[in-house]
PDB file of N, CA, C and O in Angstrom:
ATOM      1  N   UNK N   1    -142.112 -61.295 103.038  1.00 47.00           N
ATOM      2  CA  UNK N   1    -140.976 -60.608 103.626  1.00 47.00           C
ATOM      3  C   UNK N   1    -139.688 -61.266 103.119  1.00 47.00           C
ATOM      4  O   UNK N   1    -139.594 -62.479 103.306  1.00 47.00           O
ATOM      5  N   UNK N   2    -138.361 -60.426 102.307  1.00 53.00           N
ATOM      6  CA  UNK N   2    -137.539 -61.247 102.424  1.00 53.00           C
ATOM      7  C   UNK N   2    -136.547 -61.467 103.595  1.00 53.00           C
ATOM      8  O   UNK N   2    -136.397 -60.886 104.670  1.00 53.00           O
ATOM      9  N   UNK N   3    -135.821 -62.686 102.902  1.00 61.00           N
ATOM     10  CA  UNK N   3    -134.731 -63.206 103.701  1.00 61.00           C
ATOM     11  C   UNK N   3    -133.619 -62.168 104.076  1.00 61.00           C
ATOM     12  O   UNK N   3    -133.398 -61.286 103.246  1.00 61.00           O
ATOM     13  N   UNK N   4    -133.123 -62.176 104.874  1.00 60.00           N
ATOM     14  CA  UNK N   4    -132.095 -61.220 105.414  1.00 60.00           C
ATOM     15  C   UNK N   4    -130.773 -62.202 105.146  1.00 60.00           C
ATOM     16  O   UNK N   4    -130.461 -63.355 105.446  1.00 60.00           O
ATOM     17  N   UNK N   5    -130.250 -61.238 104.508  1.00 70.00           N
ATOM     18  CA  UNK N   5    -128.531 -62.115 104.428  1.00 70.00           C
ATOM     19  C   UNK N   5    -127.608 -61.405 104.089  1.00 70.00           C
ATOM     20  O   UNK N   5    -128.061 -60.479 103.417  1.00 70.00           O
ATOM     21  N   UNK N   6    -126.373 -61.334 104.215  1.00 79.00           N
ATOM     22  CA  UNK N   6    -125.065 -60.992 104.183  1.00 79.00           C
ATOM     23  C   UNK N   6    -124.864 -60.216 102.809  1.00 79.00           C
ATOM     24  O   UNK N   6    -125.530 -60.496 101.813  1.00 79.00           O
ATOM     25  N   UNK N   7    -123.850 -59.169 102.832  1.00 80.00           N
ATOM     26  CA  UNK N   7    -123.801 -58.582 101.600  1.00 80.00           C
ATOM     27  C   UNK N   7    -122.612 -58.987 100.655  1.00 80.00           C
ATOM     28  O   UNK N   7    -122.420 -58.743  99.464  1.00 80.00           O
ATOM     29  N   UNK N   8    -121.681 -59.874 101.828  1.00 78.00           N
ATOM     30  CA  UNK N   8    -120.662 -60.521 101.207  1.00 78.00           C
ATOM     31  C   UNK N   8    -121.509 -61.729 100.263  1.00 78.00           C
ATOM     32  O   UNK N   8    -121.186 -61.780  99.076  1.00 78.00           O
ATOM     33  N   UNK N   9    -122.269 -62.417 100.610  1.00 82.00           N
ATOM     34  CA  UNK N   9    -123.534 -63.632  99.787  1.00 82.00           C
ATOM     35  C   UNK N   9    -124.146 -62.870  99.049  1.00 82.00           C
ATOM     36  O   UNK N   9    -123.983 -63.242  97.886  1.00 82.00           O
ATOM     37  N   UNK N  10    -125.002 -61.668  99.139  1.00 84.00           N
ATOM     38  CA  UNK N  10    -125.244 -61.020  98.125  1.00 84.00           C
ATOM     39  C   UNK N  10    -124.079 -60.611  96.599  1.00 84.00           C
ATOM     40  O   UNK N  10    -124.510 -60.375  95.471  1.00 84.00           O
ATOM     41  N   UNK N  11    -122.988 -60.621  96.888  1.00 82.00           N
ATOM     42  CA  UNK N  11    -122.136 -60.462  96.052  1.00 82.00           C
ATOM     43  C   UNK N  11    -121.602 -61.854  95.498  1.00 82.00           C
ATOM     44  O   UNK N  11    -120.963 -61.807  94.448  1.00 82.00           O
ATOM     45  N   UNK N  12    -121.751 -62.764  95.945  1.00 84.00           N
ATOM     46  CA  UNK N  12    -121.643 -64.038  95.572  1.00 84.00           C
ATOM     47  C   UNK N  12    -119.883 -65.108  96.208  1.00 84.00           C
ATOM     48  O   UNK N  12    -119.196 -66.079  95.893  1.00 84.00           O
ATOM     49  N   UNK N  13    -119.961 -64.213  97.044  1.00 82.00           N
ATOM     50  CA  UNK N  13    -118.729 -64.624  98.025  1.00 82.00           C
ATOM     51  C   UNK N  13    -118.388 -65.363  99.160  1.00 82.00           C
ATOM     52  O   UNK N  13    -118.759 -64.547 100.003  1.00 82.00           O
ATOM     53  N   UNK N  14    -118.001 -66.208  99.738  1.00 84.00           N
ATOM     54  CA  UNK N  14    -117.770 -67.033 100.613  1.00 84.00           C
ATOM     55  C   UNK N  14    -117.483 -66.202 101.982  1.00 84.00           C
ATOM     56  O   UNK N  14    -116.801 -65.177 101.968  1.00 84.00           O
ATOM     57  N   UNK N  15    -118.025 -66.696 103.084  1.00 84.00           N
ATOM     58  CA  UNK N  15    -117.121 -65.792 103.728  1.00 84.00           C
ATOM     59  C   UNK N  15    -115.397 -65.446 104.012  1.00 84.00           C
ATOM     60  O   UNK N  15    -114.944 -64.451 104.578  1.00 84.00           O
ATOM     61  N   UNK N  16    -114.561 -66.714 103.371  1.00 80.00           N
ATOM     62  CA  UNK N  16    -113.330 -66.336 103.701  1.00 80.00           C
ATOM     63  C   UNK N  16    -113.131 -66.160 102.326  1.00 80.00           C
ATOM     64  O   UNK N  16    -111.947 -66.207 101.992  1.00 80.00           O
ATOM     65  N   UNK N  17    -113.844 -65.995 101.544  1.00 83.00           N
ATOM     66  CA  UNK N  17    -112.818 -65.127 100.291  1.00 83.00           C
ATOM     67  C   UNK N  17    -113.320 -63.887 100.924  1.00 83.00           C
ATOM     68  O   UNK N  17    -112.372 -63.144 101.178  1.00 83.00           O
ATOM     69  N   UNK N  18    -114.411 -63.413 101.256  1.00 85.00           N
ATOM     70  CA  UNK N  18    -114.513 -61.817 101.289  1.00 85.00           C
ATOM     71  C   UNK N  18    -113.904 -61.277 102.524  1.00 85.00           C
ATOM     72  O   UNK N  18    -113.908 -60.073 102.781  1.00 85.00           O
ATOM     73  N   UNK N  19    -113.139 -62.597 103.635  1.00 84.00           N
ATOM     74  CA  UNK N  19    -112.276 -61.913 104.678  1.00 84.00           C
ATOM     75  C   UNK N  19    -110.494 -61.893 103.872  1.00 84.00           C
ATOM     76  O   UNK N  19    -109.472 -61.259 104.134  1.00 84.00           O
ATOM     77  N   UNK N  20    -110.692 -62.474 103.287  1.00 81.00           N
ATOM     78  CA  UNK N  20    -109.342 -62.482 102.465  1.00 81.00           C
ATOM     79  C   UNK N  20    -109.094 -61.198 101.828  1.00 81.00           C
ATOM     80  O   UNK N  20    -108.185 -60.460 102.207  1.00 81.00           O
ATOM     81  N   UNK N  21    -109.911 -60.901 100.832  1.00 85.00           N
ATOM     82  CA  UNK N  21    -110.333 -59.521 100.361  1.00 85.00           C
ATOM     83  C   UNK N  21    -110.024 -58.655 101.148  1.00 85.00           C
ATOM     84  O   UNK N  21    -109.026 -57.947 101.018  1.00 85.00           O
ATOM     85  N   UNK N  22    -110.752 -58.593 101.982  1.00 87.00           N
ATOM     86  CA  UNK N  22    -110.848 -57.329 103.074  1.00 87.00           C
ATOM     87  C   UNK N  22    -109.132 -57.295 103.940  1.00 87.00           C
ATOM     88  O   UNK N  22    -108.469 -56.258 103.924  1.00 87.00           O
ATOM     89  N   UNK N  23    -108.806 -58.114 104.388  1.00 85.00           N
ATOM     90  CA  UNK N  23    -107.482 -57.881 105.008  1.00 85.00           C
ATOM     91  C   UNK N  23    -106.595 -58.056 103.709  1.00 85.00           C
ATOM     92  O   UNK N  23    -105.465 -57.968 104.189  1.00 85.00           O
ATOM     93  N   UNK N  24    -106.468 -58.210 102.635  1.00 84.00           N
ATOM     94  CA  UNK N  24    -105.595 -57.881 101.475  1.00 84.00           C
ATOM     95  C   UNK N  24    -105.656 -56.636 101.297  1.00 84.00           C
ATOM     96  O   UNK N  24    -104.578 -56.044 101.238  1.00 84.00           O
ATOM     97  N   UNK N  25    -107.114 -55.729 101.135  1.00 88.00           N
ATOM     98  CA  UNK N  25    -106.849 -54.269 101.040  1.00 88.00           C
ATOM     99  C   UNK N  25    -106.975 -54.084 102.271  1.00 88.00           C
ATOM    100  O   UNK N  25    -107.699 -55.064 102.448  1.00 88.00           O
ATOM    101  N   UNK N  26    -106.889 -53.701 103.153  1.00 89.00           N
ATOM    102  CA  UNK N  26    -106.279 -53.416 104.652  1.00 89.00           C
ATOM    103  C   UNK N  26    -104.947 -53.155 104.533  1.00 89.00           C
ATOM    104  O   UNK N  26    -104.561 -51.986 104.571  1.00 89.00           O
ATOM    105  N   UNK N  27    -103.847 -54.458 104.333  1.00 86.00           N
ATOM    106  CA  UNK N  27    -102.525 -54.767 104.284  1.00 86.00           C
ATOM    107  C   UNK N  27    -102.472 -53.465 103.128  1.00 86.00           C
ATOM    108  O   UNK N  27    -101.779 -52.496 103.440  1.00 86.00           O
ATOM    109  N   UNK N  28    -102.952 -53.449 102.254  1.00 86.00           N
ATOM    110  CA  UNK N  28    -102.166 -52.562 101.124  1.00 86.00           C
ATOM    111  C   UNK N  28    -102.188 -51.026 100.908  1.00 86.00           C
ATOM    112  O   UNK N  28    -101.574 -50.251 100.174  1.00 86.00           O
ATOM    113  N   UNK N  29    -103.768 -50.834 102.454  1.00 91.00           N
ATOM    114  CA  UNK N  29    -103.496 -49.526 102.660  1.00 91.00           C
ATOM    115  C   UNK N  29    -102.808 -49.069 103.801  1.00 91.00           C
ATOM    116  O   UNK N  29    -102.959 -47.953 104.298  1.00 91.00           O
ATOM    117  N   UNK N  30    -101.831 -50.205 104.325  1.00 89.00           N
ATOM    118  CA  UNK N  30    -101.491 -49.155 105.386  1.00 89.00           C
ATOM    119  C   UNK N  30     -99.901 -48.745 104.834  1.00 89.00           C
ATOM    120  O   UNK N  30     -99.370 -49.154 103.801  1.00 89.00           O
ATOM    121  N   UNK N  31     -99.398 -47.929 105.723  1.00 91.00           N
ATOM    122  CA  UNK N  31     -97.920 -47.361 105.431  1.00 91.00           C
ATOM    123  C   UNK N  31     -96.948 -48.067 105.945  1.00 91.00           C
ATOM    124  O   UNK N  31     -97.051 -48.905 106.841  1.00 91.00           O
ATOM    125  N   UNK N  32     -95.420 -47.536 105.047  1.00 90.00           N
ATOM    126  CA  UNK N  32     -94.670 -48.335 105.686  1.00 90.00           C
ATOM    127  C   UNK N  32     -94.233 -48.220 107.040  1.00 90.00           C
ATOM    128  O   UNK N  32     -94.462 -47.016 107.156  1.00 90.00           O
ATOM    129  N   UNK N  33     -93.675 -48.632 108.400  1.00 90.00           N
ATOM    130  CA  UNK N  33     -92.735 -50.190 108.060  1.00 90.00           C
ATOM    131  C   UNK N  33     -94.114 -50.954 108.501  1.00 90.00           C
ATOM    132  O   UNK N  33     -94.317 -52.115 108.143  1.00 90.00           O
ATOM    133  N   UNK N  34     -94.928 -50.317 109.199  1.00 88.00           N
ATOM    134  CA  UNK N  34     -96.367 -51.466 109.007  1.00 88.00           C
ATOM    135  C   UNK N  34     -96.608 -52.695 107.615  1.00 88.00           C
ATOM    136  O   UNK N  34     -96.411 -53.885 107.373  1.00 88.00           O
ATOM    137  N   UNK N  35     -97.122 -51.538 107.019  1.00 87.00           N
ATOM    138  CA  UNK N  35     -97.439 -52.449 105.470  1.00 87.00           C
ATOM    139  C   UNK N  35     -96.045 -53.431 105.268  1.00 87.00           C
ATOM    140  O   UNK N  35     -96.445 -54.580 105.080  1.00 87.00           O
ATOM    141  N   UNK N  36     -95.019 -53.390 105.252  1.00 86.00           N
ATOM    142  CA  UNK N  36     -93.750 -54.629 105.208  1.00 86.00           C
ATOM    143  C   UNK N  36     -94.518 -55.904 106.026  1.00 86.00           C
ATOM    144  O   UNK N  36     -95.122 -56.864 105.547  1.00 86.00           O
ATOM    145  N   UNK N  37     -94.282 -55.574 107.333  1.00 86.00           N
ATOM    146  CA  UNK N  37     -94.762 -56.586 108.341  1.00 86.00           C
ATOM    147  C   UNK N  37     -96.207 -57.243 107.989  1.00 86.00           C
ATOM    148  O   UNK N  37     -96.327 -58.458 107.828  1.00 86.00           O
ATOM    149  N   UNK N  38     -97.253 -56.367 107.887  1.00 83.00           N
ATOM    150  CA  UNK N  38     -98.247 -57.147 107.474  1.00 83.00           C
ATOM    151  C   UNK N  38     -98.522 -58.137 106.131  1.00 83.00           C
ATOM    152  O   UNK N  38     -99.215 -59.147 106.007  1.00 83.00           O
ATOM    153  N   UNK N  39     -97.619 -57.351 105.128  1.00 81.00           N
ATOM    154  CA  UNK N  39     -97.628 -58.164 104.070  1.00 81.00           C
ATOM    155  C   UNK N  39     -96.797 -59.654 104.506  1.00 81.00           C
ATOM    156  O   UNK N  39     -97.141 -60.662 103.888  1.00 81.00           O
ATOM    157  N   UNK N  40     -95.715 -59.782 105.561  1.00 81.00           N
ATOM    158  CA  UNK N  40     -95.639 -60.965 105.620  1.00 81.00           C
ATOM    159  C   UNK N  40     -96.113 -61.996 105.860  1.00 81.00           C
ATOM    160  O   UNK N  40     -95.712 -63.107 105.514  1.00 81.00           O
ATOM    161  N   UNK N  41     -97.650 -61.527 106.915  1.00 77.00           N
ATOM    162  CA  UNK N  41     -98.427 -62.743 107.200  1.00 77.00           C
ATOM    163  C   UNK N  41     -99.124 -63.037 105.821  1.00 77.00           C
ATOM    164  O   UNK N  41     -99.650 -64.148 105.893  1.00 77.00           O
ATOM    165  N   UNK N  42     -99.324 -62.451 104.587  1.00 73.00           N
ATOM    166  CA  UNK N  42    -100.276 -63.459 103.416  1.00 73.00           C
ATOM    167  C   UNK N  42     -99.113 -64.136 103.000  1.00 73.00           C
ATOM    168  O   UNK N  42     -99.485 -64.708 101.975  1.00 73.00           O
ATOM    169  N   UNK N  43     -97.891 -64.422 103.188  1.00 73.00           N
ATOM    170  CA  UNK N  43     -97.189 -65.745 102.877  1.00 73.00           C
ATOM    171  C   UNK N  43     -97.583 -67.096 103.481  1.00 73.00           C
ATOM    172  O   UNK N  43     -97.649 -67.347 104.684  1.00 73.00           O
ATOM    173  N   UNK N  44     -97.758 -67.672 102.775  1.00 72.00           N
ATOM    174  CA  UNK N  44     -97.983 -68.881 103.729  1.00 72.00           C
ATOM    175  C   UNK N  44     -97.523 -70.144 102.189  1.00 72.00           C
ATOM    176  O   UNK N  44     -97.534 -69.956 100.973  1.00 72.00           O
ATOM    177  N   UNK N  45     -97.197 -71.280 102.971  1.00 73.00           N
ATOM    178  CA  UNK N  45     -96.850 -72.652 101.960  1.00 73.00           C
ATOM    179  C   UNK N  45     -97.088 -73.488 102.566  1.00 73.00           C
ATOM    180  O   UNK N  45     -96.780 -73.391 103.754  1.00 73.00           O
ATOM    181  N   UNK N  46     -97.845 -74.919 102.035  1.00 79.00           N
ATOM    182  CA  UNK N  46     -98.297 -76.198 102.941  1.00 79.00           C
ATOM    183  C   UNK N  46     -97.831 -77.321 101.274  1.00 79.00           C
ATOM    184  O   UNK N  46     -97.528 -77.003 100.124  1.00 79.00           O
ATOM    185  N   UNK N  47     -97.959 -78.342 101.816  1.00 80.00           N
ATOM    186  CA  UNK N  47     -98.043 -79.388 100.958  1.00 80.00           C
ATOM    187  C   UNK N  47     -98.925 -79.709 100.804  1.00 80.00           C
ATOM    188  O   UNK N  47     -99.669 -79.338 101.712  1.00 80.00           O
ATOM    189  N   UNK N  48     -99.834 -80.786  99.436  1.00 81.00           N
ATOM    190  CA  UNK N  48    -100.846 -81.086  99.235  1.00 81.00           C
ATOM    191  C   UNK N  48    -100.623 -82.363  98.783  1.00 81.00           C
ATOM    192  O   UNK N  48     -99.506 -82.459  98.274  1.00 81.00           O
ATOM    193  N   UNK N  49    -101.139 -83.188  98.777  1.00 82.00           N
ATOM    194  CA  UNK N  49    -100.578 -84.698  98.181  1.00 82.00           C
ATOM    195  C   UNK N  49    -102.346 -85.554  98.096  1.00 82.00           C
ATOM    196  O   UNK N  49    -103.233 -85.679  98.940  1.00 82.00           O
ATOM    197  N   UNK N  50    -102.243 -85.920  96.893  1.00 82.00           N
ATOM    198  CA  UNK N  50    -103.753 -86.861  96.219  1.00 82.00           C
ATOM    199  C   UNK N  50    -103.793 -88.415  97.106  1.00 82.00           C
ATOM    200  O   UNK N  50    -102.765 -89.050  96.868  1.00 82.00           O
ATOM    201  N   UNK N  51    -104.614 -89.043  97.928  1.00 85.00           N
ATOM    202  CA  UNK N  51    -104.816 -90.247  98.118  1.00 85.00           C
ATOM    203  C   UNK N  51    -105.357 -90.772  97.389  1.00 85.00           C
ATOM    204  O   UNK N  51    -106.439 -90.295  97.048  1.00 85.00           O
ATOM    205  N   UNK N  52    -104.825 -92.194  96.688  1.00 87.00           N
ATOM    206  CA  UNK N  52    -105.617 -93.102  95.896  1.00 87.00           C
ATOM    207  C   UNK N  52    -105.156 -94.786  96.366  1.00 87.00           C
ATOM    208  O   UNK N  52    -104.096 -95.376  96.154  1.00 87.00           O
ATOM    209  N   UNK N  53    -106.583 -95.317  97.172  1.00 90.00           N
ATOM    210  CA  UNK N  53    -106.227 -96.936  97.248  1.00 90.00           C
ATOM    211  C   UNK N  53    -105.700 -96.398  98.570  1.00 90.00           C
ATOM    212  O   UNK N  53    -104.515 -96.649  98.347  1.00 90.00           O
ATOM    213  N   UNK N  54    -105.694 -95.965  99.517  1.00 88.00           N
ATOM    214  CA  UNK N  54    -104.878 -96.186 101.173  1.00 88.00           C
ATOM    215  C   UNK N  54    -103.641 -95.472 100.681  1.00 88.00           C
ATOM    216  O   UNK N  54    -102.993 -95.137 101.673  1.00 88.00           O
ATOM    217  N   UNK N  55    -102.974 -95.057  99.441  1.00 90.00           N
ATOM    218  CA  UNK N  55    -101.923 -94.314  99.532  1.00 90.00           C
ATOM    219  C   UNK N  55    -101.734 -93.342  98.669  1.00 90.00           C
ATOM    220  O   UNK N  55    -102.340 -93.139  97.617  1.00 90.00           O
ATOM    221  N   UNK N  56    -100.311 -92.357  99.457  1.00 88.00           N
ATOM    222  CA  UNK N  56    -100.292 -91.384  99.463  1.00 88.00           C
ATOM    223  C   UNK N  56     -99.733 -91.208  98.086  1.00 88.00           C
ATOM    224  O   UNK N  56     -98.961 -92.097  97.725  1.00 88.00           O
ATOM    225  N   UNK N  57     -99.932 -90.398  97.389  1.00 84.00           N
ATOM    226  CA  UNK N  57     -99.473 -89.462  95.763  1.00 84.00           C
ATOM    227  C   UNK N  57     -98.015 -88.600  96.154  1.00 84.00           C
ATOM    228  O   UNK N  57     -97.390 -88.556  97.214  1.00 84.00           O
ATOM    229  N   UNK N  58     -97.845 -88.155  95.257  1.00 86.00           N
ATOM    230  CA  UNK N  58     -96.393 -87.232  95.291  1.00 86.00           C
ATOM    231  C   UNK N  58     -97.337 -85.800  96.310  1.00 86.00           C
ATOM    232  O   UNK N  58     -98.533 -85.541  96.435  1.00 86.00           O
ATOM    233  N   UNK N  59     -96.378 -85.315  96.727  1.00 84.00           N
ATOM    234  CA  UNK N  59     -96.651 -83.719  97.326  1.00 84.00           C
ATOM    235  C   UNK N  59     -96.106 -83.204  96.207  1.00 84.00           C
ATOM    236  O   UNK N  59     -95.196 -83.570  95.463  1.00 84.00           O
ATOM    237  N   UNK N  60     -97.268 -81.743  96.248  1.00 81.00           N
ATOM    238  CA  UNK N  60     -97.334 -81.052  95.450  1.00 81.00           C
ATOM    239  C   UNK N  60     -97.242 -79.645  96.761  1.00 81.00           C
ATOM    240  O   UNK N  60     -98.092 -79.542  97.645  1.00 81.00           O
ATOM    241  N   UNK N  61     -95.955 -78.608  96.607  1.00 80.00           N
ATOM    242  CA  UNK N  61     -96.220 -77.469  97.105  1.00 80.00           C
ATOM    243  C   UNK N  61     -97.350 -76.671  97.133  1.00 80.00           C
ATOM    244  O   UNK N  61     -98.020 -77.238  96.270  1.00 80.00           O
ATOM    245  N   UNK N  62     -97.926 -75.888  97.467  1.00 77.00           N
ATOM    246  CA  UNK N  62     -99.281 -75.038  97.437  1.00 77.00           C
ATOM    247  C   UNK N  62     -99.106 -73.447  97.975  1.00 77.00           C
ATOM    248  O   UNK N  62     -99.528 -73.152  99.093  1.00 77.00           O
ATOM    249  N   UNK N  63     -98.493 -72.496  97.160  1.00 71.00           N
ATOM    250  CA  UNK N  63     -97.940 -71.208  97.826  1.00 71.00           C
ATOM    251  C   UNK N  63     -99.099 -69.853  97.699  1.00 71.00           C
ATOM    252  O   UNK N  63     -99.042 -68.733  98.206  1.00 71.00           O
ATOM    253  N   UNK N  64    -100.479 -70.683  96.517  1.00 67.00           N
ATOM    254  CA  UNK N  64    -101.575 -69.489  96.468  1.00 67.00           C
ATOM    255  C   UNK N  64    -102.556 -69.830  96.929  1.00 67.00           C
ATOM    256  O   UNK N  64    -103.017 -70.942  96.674  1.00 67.00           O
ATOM    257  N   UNK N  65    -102.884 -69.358  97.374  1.00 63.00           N
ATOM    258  CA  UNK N  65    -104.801 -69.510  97.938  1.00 63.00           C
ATOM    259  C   UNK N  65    -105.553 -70.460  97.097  1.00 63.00           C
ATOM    260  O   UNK N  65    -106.234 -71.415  97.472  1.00 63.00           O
ATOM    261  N   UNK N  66    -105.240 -69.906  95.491  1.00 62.00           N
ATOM    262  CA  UNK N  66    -106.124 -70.187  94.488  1.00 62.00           C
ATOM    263  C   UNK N  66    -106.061 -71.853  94.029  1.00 62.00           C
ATOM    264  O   UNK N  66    -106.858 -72.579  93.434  1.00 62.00           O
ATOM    265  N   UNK N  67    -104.711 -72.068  94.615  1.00 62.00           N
ATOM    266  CA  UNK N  67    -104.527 -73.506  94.638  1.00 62.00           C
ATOM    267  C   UNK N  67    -104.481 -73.948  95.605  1.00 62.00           C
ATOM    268  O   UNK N  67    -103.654 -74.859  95.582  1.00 62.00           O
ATOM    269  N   UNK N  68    -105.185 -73.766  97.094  1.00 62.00           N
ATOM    270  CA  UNK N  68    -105.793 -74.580  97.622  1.00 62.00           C
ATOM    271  C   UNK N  68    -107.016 -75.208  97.607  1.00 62.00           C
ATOM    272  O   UNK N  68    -108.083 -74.708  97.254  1.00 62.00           O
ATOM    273  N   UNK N  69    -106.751 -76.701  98.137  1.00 61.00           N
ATOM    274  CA  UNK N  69    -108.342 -77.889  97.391  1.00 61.00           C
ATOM    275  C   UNK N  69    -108.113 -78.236  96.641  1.00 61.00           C
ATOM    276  O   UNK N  69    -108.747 -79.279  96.487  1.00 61.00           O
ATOM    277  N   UNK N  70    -107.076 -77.920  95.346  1.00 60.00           N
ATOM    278  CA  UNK N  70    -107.762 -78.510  93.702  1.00 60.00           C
ATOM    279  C   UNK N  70    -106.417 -79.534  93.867  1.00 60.00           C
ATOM    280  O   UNK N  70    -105.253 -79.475  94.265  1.00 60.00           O
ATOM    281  N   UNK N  71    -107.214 -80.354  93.385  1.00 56.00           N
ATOM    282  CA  UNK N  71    -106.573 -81.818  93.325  1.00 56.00           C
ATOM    283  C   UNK N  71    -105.289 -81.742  92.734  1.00 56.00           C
ATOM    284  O   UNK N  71    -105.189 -80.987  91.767  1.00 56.00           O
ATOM    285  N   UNK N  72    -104.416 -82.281  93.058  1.00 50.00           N
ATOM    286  CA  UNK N  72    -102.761 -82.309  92.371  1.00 50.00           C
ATOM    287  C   UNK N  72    -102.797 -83.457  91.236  1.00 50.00           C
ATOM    288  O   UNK N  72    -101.786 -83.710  90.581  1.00 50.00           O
TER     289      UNK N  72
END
């Protein structure tokens, strides 16, 4: 019998990339002044900064998804 599992894992996806996905096209099908407002929540910016030895590295801004995690 097989395993039962997710079709987002069947596609080879994490679950928050394929919730990312999914509320990105959400946001882009709806109309305006909705679609304005919703597009403002995928803004987002954090800092990221490398520890080496007990201290802290320069901050590095982080304004895409795609560069969150990867080492500065």
């Amino acid at each position: 019998m097989a395993t039962a599992t997710t079709f987002w894992r069947l596609a080879g996806m994490s679950y928050v990339q394929y919730v990312t996905k999914a509320t990105s096209t959400v946001r882009m099908a709806l109309k305006e002044p909705a679609k304005s407002k919703a597009m403002q929540q995928e803004i987002f910016e954090y800092n990221a900064a490398s520890w080496v030895a007990g201290k802290q590295g320069a901050k590095t801004a982080v304004t895409k998804l795609a560069m969150a995690g990867k080492s500065v």
